[in-house]
C-alpha positions as semicolon CSV with decimal commas, in nm:
position;residue;x (nm);y (nm);z (nm)
1;M;3,215;2,286;6,764
2;S;3,440;2,240;6,409
3;Q;3,717;2,467;6,376
4;R;3,503;2,589;6,114
5;I;3,118;2,743;6,083
6;G;3,054;2,772;5,792
7;R;3,336;2,928;5,567
8;Y;3,420;3,150;5,857
9;E;3,782;3,034;6,056
10;V;3,687;2,996;6,405
11;L;3,974;3,169;6,612
12;E;3,903;3,222;6,994
13;T;3,568;3,221;7,206
14;L;3,517;3,566;7,347
15;G;3,169;3,492;7,558
16;K;2,902;3,246;7,634
17;G;2,614;3,303;7,830
18;G;2,232;3,117;7,840
19;M;2,175;3,226;7,458
20;G;2,475;3,129;7,284
21;V;2,853;3,149;7,231
22;V;3,018;3,450;7,082
23;Y;3,355;3,346;6,895
24;R;3,598;3,575;6,678
25;A;3,684;3,461;6,348
26;R;3,768;3,514;5,975
27;D;3,673;3,548;5,693
28;P;3,883;3,397;5,428
29;E;3,710;3,575;5,105
30;L;3,709;3,920;5,243
31;D;4,027;3,903;5,490
32;R;3,877;4,067;5,781
33;F;3,748;3,974;6,133
34;V;3,404;3,822;6,238
35;A;3,253;3,780;6,539
36;I;2,972;3,472;6,523
37;K;2,716;3,448;6,764
38;V;2,571;3,108;6,795
39;V;2,237;2,982;6,933
40;L;2,268;2,794;7,195
41;A;1,909;2,823;7,352
42;W;1,782;2,652;7,034
43;A;1,532;2,338;7,049
44;Q;1,458;2,110;6,776
45;Y;1,365;2,285;6,514
46;D;1,173;2,258;6,223
47;A;1,065;2,398;5,943
48;D;0,860;2,658;6,017
49;A;1,147;2,758;6,307
50;M;1,408;2,807;6,066
51;E;1,227;2,952;5,846
52;R;1,116;3,255;6,095
53;F;1,487;3,229;6,149
54;N;1,612;3,322;5,805
55;R;1,330;3,584;5,770
56;E;1,417;3,722;6,107
57;A;1,778;3,739;5,993
58;R;1,732;3,892;5,674
59;V;1,550;4,183;5,828
60;V;1,813;4,239;6,087
61;A;2,113;4,221;5,791
62;Q;1,893;4,470;5,622
63;M;2,030;4,745;5,974
64;Q;2,283;4,970;5,902
65;H;2,292;5,245;6,220
66;P;2,602;5,327;6,367
67;H;2,484;5,255;6,694
68;I;2,373;4,921;6,618
69;V;2,611;4,621;6,564
70;T;2,606;4,511;6,179
71;V;2,530;4,164;6,099
72;F;2,675;4,046;5,755
73;D;2,533;3,723;5,705
74;A;2,354;3,393;5,866
75;G;2,354;3,062;5,860
76;R;2,320;2,676;6,041
77;T;2,655;2,466;6,182
78;D;2,660;2,156;6,085
79;E;2,484;2,048;6,437
80;G;2,211;2,219;6,310
81;L;2,265;2,527;6,552
82;P;2,128;2,936;6,445
83;Y;2,437;3,133;6,393
84;F;2,448;3,540;6,312
85;V;2,750;3,702;6,148
86;M;2,867;4,003;6,272
87;E;3,111;4,290;6,260
88;Y;3,409;4,239;6,493
89;L;3,497;4,487;6,773
90;E;3,736;4,566;6,983
91;G;3,569;4,684;7,290
92;T;3,346;4,573;7,628
93;D;2,975;4,602;7,708
94;L;2,819;4,788;8,017
95;G;2,795;4,516;8,213
96;E;3,211;4,430;8,215
97;V;3,177;4,799;8,266
98;L;2,948;4,826;8,582
99;G;3,180;4,536;8,725
100;V;3,475;4,722;8,733
101;S;3,382;5,100;8,800
102;G;3,022;4,978;9,004
103;S;2,819;5,291;8,857
104;L;2,846;5,575;8,598
105;S;2,829;5,927;8,666
106;P;2,429;6,064;8,540
107;S;2,590;6,233;8,255
108;R;2,805;5,964;8,097
109;A;2,472;5,691;8,186
110;V;2,212;5,979;8,003
111;R;2,527;6,015;7,679
112;Y;2,515;5,623;7,649
113;V;2,092;5,548;7,672
114;L;2,079;5,844;7,433
115;Q;2,268;5,640;7,138
116;V;2,055;5,357;7,265
117;C;1,759;5,522;7,222
118;E;1,881;5,644;6,883
119;G;1,958;5,280;6,791
120;L;1,602;5,160;6,913
121;T;1,467;5,447;6,701
122;Y;1,576;5,297;6,396
123;A;1,469;4,942;6,462
124;H;1,132;5,081;6,593
125;A;1,054;5,223;6,225
126;R;1,148;4,914;6,099
127;E;0,934;4,712;6,343
128;I;1,190;4,615;6,502
129;V;1,191;4,495;6,873
130;H;1,501;4,388;7,084
131;R;1,299;4,243;7,321
132;D;1,647;4,180;7,565
133;I;1,781;4,543;7,615
134;K;2,025;4,482;7,869
135;P;2,390;4,650;7,989
136;A;2,609;4,320;7,868
137;N;2,395;4,367;7,458
138;L;2,508;4,741;7,500
139;L;2,905;4,739;7,351
140;I;3,108;4,999;7,419
141;T;3,396;5,071;7,114
142;P;3,695;5,195;7,113
143;D;3,621;5,542;7,048
144;D;3,329;5,477;7,341
145;N;3,057;5,502;7,163
146;I;2,736;5,246;7,200
147;K;2,681;4,965;6,977
148;I;2,341;4,787;7,020
149;V;2,404;4,364;6,987
150;D;2,184;4,097;6,951
151;F;1,873;4,179;6,707
152;G;1,618;3,976;6,684
153;I;1,736;3,679;6,860
154;A;1,528;3,682;7,195
155;K;1,264;3,642;6,922
156;L;1,389;3,375;6,720
157;V;1,433;3,112;7,019
158;G;1,112;3,290;7,288
159;S;0,863;3,004;7,123
160;Q;1,213;2,711;7,092
161;I;1,264;2,792;7,479
162;T;1,022;2,557;7,625
163;G;1,142;2,208;7,687
164;T;1,548;2,294;7,616
165;G;1,603;2,320;7,997
166;V;1,804;2,626;7,868
167;S;1,851;3,003;8,115
168;L;1,803;3,259;7,900
169;G;1,972;3,454;8,190
170;T;1,766;3,669;8,477
171;P;1,502;3,888;8,343
172;L;1,575;4,213;8,531
173;Y;1,564;4,418;8,248
174;M;1,194;4,247;8,097
175;A;0,876;4,485;8,043
176;P;0,585;4,305;8,303
177;E;0,430;4,243;8,024
178;Q;0,730;4,047;7,867
179;V;0,708;3,889;8,235
180;A;0,406;3,755;8,218
181;G;0,424;3,618;7,856
182;K;0,204;3,874;7,740
183;P;0,210;4,060;7,359
184;V;0,523;4,328;7,320
185;D;0,562;4,584;7,122
186;H;0,869;4,852;7,149
187;R;0,745;4,984;7,432
188;A;0,897;4,678;7,623
189;D;1,226;4,819;7,452
190;I;1,126;5,153;7,640
191;F;1,127;4,960;7,990
192;A;1,441;4,802;7,987
193;V;1,632;5,093;7,852
194;G;1,515;5,246;8,148
195;G;1,651;4,973;8,387
196;V;1,980;4,982;8,230
197;L;1,959;5,387;8,288
198;Y;1,893;5,298;8,662
199;T;2,124;5,064;8,686
200;L;2,400;5,244;8,561
201;I;2,380;5,542;8,763
202;S;2,344;5,324;9,053
203;G;2,493;5,007;9,036
204;H;2,236;4,799;9,105
205;S;1,905;4,705;8,886
206;P;1,553;4,840;8,996
207;F;1,425;4,535;9,043
208;E;1,660;4,261;9,229
209;A;1,589;3,956;9,425
210;P;1,744;3,668;9,573
211;T;1,539;3,448;9,262
212;L;1,363;3,485;8,948
213;G;1,022;3,387;9,020
214;G;1,124;3,725;9,345
215;I;1,253;3,937;9,048
216;C;0,952;3,891;8,825
217;H;0,722;3,967;9,124
218;K;0,924;4,313;9,172
219;I;0,829;4,364;8,775
220;E;0,542;4,323;8,785
221;T;0,442;4,457;9,068
222;E;0,650;4,653;9,283
223;T;0,777;5,020;9,222
224;P;1,141;5,069;9,187
225;T;1,306;5,301;9,440
226;P;1,337;5,683;9,341
227;L;1,738;5,702;9,324
228;S;1,724;6,054;9,495
229;K;1,552;5,824;9,820
230;L;1,885;5,586;9,726
231;G;2,104;5,917;9,841
232;I;2,237;5,923;9,507
233;E;2,281;6,314;9,393
234;I;2,073;6,305;9,077
235;H;1,883;6,572;8,842
236;S;1,490;6,591;8,950
237;R;1,376;6,588;8,545
238;L;1,636;6,208;8,493
239;E;1,494;6,089;8,790
240;A;1,092;6,131;8,631
241;I;1,240;6,042;8,245
242;I;1,339;5,686;8,440
243;L;1,054;5,655;8,626
244;R;0,890;5,727;8,339
245;A;1,012;5,457;8,137
246;L;0,961;5,193;8,425
247;E;0,620;5,209;8,433
248;K;0,406;4,879;8,440
249;N;0,126;4,951;8,234
250;P;0,332;5,031;7,795
251;D;0,048;5,316;7,783
252;D;0,217;5,531;8,105
253;R;0,571;5,486;7,993
254;Y;0,717;5,667;7,671
255;Q;0,534;5,590;7,343
256;S;0,859;5,617;7,168
257;S;1,195;5,642;7,167
258;T;1,183;5,935;7,044
259;E;0,995;6,158;7,290
260;M;1,251;5,990;7,560
261;T;1,493;6,095;7,380
262;A;1,409;6,460;7,330
263;D;1,370;6,431;7,739
264;L;1,671;6,269;7,780
265;R;1,852;6,557;7,536
266;A;1,715;6,800;7,786
267;V;1,845;6,693;8,083
268;Q;2,171;6,625;7,931
269;A;2,217;6,980;7,825
270;A;2,114;7,095;8,210
271;L;2,398;6,813;8,367
272;E;2,682;6,955;8,091
273;A;2,614;7,344;8,257
274;Q;2,600;7,235;8,561
275;A;2,946;7,027;8,516
276;E;3,080;7,334;8,361
277;A;3,030;7,552;8,649
278;P;3,296;7,705;8,878
279;T;3,377;7,519;9,194
280;V;3,437;7,838;9,440
281;I;3,651;7,706;9,754
282;T;3,670;7,997;9,992
283;A;3,932;8,040;10,328
284;G;3,832;7,745;10,552
285;S;3,661;7,513;10,311
286;T;3,723;7,193;10,478
287;P;3,738;6,919;10,185
288;A;3,497;6,692;10,241
289;S;3,584;6,266;10,293
290;P;3,716;6,081;9,994
291;T;3,501;5,789;10,119
292;T;3,214;5,991;9,940
293;L;3,228;5,838;9,626
294;T;3,009;6,083;9,474
295;E;3,145;6,042;9,099
296;P;3,220;5,718;9,007
297;I;3,554;5,669;8,802
298;T;3,560;5,547;8,437
299;V;3,857;5,268;8,364
300;Q;3,947;5,283;8,012
301;M;4,151;5,008;7,817
302;R;4,305;5,163;7,501
303;R;4,569;5,351;7,357
304;R;4,616;5,697;7,530
305;P;4,509;5,958;7,332
306;G;4,617;6,248;7,153
307;R;4,439;6,524;7,313
308;I;4,399;6,634;7,691
309;V;4,062;6,727;7,813
310;A;4,189;7,080;8,011
311;L;3,877;7,053;8,318
312;L;4,100;6,747;8,441
313;A;4,432;6,766;8,275
314;V;4,747;6,601;8,441
315;A;5,042;6,708;8,314
316;V;5,316;6,472;8,454
317;I;5,601;6,725;8,602
318;A;5,604;6,854;8,950
319;A;5,677;6,756;9,294
320;A;5,617;6,378;9,464
321;A;5,626;6,590;9,775
322;A;5,409;6,867;9,710
323;L;5,149;6,710;9,874
324;W;5,341;6,667;10,173
325;A;5,409;7,008;10,257
326;F;4,998;7,100;10,295
327;P;4,896;6,981;10,570
328;E;4,614;7,139;10,536
329;L;4,480;6,878;10,196
330;R;4,509;6,606;10,468
331;P;4,266;6,647;10,787
332;W;3,999;6,447;10,619
333;A;4,190;6,108;10,566
334;E;4,021;5,895;10,763
335;S;4,153;5,525;10,898
336;S;3,803;5,382;10,783
337;Q;3,963;5,419;10,442
338;L;4,194;5,164;10,558
339;A;4,153;4,826;10,270
340;D;4,334;4,502;10,277
341;L;4,482;4,323;9,995
342;D;4,745;4,072;9,885
343;A;5,030;4,187;9,656
344;D;5,383;4,215;9,590
345;V;5,513;4,547;9,578
346;E;5,845;4,708;9,474
347;A;6,033;5,050;9,558
348;G;6,234;5,273;9,368
349;E;6,070;5,189;9,053
350;A;5,805;5,470;8,931
351;A;5,906;5,662;8,633
352;T;5,941;5,966;8,579
353;G;5,927;6,235;8,244
354;A;5,731;6,469;8,103
355;A;5,374;6,367;7,942
356;G;5,486;6,485;7,566
357;A;5,775;6,175;7,614
358;A;5,556;5,958;7,784
359;A;5,423;5,712;7,505
360;D;5,837;5,624;7,364
361;S;5,814;5,419;7,712
362;D;5,522;5,342;7,728
363;V;5,403;4,911;7,787
364;S;5,085;4,908;7,476
365;V;4,777;4,658;7,582
366;G;4,711;4,462;7,270
367;E;4,988;4,622;7,003
368;E;5,325;4,570;6,975
369;T;5,597;4,830;7,064
370;G;5,892;4,723;6,875
371;A;6,234;4,876;6,986
372;A;6,606;4,831;6,962
373;G;6,888;4,805;7,255
374;A;6,882;5,038;7,480
375;E;6,513;5,104;7,408
376;A;6,419;4,761;7,483
377;E;6,405;4,819;7,834
378;E;6,189;5,083;7,839
379;T;5,938;4,932;7,634
380;A;5,717;4,603;7,611
381;S;5,455;4,441;7,447
382;V;5,160;4,299;7,745
383;A;4,935;3,998;7,663
384;A;4,636;4,175;7,850
385;G;4,396;4,060;7,722
386;T;4,232;3,982;7,371
387;A;3,952;4,253;7,313
388;A;4,022;4,649;7,452
389;S;3,785;4,642;7,748
390;T;3,625;4,966;7,885
391;T;3,535;5,053;8,216
392;E;3,356;5,392;8,259
393;A;3,275;5,673;8,452
394;R;3,346;6,060;8,544
395;G;3,706;6,080;8,695
396;T;3,820;5,719;8,590
397;G;4,179;5,570;8,654
398;A;4,361;5,371;8,920
399;A;4,688;5,452;9,122
400;A;4,991;5,159;9,151
401;I;5,197;5,094;9,443
402;T;5,503;5,160;9,452
403;T;5,707;5,050;9,772
404;E;5,953;4,753;9,786
405;T;5,973;4,367;9,744
406;P;6,117;4,192;10,002
407;G;6,265;3,950;9,684
408;A;6,186;3,697;9,465
409;D;6,266;3,385;9,568
410;A;5,870;3,242;9,581
411;P;5,707;3,040;9,311
412;A;5,594;3,281;9,069
413;G;5,177;3,332;9,070
414;A;4,948;3,181;8,845
415;H;4,800;3,465;8,704
416;A;5,143;3,638;8,584
417;P;5,163;3,917;8,330
418;T;5,426;3,907;8,059
419;R;5,685;4,044;8,150
420;A;5,930;4,327;8,048
421;D;6,305;4,181;7,969
422;T;6,469;4,334;8,296
423;P;6,804;4,283;8,366
424;A;6,823;4,051;8,688
425;E;6,983;4,261;8,914
426;E;6,729;4,511;8,917
427;A;6,500;4,290;9,122
428;A;6,503;4,456;9,489
429;P;6,695;4,229;9,703
430;A;6,557;4,005;10,038
431;G;6,489;4,279;10,312
432;A;6,527;4,576;10,131
433;E;6,473;4,892;10,320
434;A;6,172;5,161;10,322
435;A;6,045;5,283;9,951
436;G;6,363;5,574;9,829
437;A;6,605;5,471;10,111
438;G;6,984;5,524;9,995
439;E;6,909;5,550;9,652
440;E;7,015;5,788;9,417
441;A;6,860;6,112;9,308
442;T;6,612;6,091;9,040
443;P;6,422;6,340;8,834
444;A;6,120;6,276;9,106
445;D;6,401;6,425;9,350
446;A;6,430;6,742;9,146
447;D;6,036;6,766;9,126
448;R;6,011;6,798;9,485
449;E;6,219;7,145;9,465
450;A;5,996;7,229;9,265
451;R;5,682;7,171;9,482
452;P;5,412;7,391;9,331
453;T;5,127;7,563;9,434
454;L;4,868;7,295;9,543
455;Y;4,464;7,339;9,508
456;P;4,237;7,141;9,779
457;A;4,088;6,912;9,499
458;G;3,704;6,910;9,408
459;A;3,495;6,682;9,548
460;A;3,486;6,477;9,226
461;E;3,841;6,457;9,220
462;R;3,888;6,385;9,529
463;A;3,650;6,082;9,512
464;A;3,809;6,000;9,156
465;A;4,129;5,912;9,313
466;N;3,973;5,695;9,639
467;R;3,820;5,499;9,375
468;V;4,092;5,486;9,183
469;V;4,307;5,362;9,429
470;G;4,048;5,134;9,551
471;S;4,022;5,010;9,189
472;L;4,382;4,921;9,188
473;V;4,392;4,733;9,551
474;R;4,133;4,505;9,411
475;A;4,326;4,405;9,093
476;I;4,659;4,353;9,326
477;E;4,455;4,168;9,509
478;A;4,339;3,931;9,198
479;R;4,686;3,941;9,019
480;D;4,487;4,069;8,765
481;S;4,731;4,241;8,507
482;T;4,424;4,296;8,286
483;A;4,313;4,499;8,513
484;I;4,545;4,660;8,605
485;A;4,645;4,775;8,255
486;R;4,311;4,940;8,248
487;L;4,370;5,144;8,450
488;F;4,637;5,288;8,310
489;G;4,445;5,395;8,033
490;G;4,610;5,105;7,805
491;R;4,972;5,177;7,810
492;I;5,151;5,174;8,101
493;P;5,540;5,287;8,147
494;A;5,764;5,039;8,122
495;R;5,976;5,066;8,489
496;E;5,625;5,013;8,609
497;W;5,506;4,733;8,434
498;R;5,854;4,551;8,510
499;M;5,730;4,641;8,893
500;F;5,412;4,448;8,848
501;S;5,557;4,152;8,602
502;R;5,767;4,074;8,928
503;M;5,544;4,186;9,163
504;F;5,315;3,856;9,073
505;E;5,680;3,656;9,109
506;G;5,733;3,732;9,490
507;P;5,582;3,666;9,848
508;R;5,267;3,797;9,898
509;V;5,179;4,062;10,108
510;R;4,917;4,230;10,306
511;I;4,907;4,639;10,258
512;R;4,696;4,892;10,432
513;Y;4,699;5,162;10,250
514;E;4,515;5,547;10,331
515;L;4,486;5,836;10,080
516;T;4,680;6,101;10,304
517;G;4,599;6,401;10,052
518;V;4,426;6,460;9,707
519;G;4,495;6,860;9,538
520;T;4,549;6,990;9,179
521;A;4,786;7,204;9,102
522;E;4,804;7,527;8,892
523;N;4,761;7,357;8,528
524;G;4,480;7,126;8,604
525;M;4,740;6,850;8,785
526;L;4,570;6,623;9,007
527;L;4,793;6,407;9,244
528;A;4,710;6,202;9,554
529;E;4,926;6,042;9,822
530;V;4,892;5,734;9,916
531;H;5,034;5,582;10,270
532;N;5,133;5,221;10,289
533;N;5,178;4,996;10,620
534;I;5,311;4,699;10,466
535;L;5,313;4,289;10,603
536;F;5,551;4,092;10,423
537;Q;5,425;3,714;10,495
538;G;5,446;3,382;10,326
539;Q;5,827;3,386;10,342
540;P;5,997;3,117;10,447
541;G;6,225;3,142;10,789
542;R;6,141;3,519;10,846
543;V;5,922;3,698;11,067
544;P;5,638;3,925;10,929
545;T;5,808;4,303;10,913
546;P;5,574;4,581;10,867
547;R;5,710;4,854;10,645
548;R;5,579;5,151;10,588
549;S;5,592;5,363;10,262
550;T;5,391;5,683;10,067
551;W;5,425;5,744;9,686
552;I;5,222;5,975;9,459
553;A;4,987;5,885;9,185
554;Q;4,958;6,157;8,884
555;F;4,637;6,118;8,663
556;Q;4,595;6,221;8,305
557;S;4,219;6,276;8,160
558;D;4,013;6,259;7,854
559;K;3,741;6,285;7,724
560;T;3,635;5,936;7,907
561;G;3,772;6,060;8,213
562;L;4,044;6,007;8,476
563;Y;4,305;5,740;8,423
564;L;4,621;5,653;8,525
565;M;4,978;5,799;8,464
566;R;5,286;5,711;8,684
567;V;5,320;5,662;9,000
568;R;5,626;5,723;9,263
569;P;5,722;5,722;9,613
570;R;5,798;6,018;9,790
């Protein structure tokens, strides 16, 4: 592939699948970024095939809807492959979201699917059927809205696949008539939407099987297991909507996306009313185990929002030792919560400060954060990926680990993040004692004196904090700086970023962690206490030594859910 496609300058590859490859490119005439999808699943074309492509491309390009990616142009590469030129969006897709968060809350899943239905209603009114609705074709924009991509491509390549040997991917969301090779209409899209909604809430497709043939057989013959029978808390009306959309016979499904939209809006109102109902904590109430994930969390790589939603708002003030002062918050901590990870950790680097001033010392993902003089030590620009990525569900975020590092004598990790400029003397020496030992008093110490009244967190908050910590554990285990950035909502406090930067350079450690408390303060702040057992590994001439430390994670939220603000040792 040359460095140009038509008049467009190719800058980088954004993704590749069985059907095509997507590039980020620049339109020199209009001086704007665009996304170009080259259709790889294309056999030896003839004049009729190309005319059909051109005709379909013109129809798709005429669609203008807030939930459909706009197509600007179409053509053929020098190799003769068709391509679409589309608006470039900094975001991720629902497939990637599910890969990180596992599933979404029913309310958020319904909100996304309603937007999909709105886009499909617009397209179906123009007699355009998508034919390939799936999480990977549903982009999440930086403002947390859905845009459908790949309109028309499945239809264009459908008759061209025979003989190419190119796989279009697993047909997890294809309607039975589509799998059987029968004529399809807009109701095939409705079936796919039902499958996507099922997947968003449960975390898996309604028709999973180890082989392609097995998947097709299930789609054609088996009724999906109701989500309520999988132990998932779901509104009965929402479950009925999903099952109706997944009916085998097109005549038994919703006959239009407008009809499905009406039912979803009614359920959305019920879910919102349910979410706003107050939780009453009575004397003697026992918090549920944090391992019960009733509300999956969201992870957002985005700029820190200007507003804080009051429901889960987290002010960065408050008492690192507060949970320690309330042992009644701890009985539900279980040894089964322990998890292993490979990571390097550091003591004494947890940052403190007020929420209003946090942005001044944050690492911003995807944007330059210049700083002069002393400010340069507190701000760094993080190269954490080319596109702002989102991962979602109610109660998102993650907690970072602030403990200690035995030194930086091991080779740097292959995927070390961009480091902030950090004086060499800041690195913790080998053999440093447990976190916090011998350190000078910090603002965190002053917070310890405040000891605000804490109340047991609700089930959703406990589940979110539990999932948050596990998400960070997995990110550190993979030494994935991009994932860590996502868990901080796209802006990492500079001290934490320096910690993570050095963390990938030192020797690996194995950590077993345990949530020992989650509570909320009167101002809505959510705090989680995490206990670590650390076993250093891979240090030449040194016997592995277990260390222990405890840290406090502070969270903040916006309309997208919960994300991490700060971490600090207790």
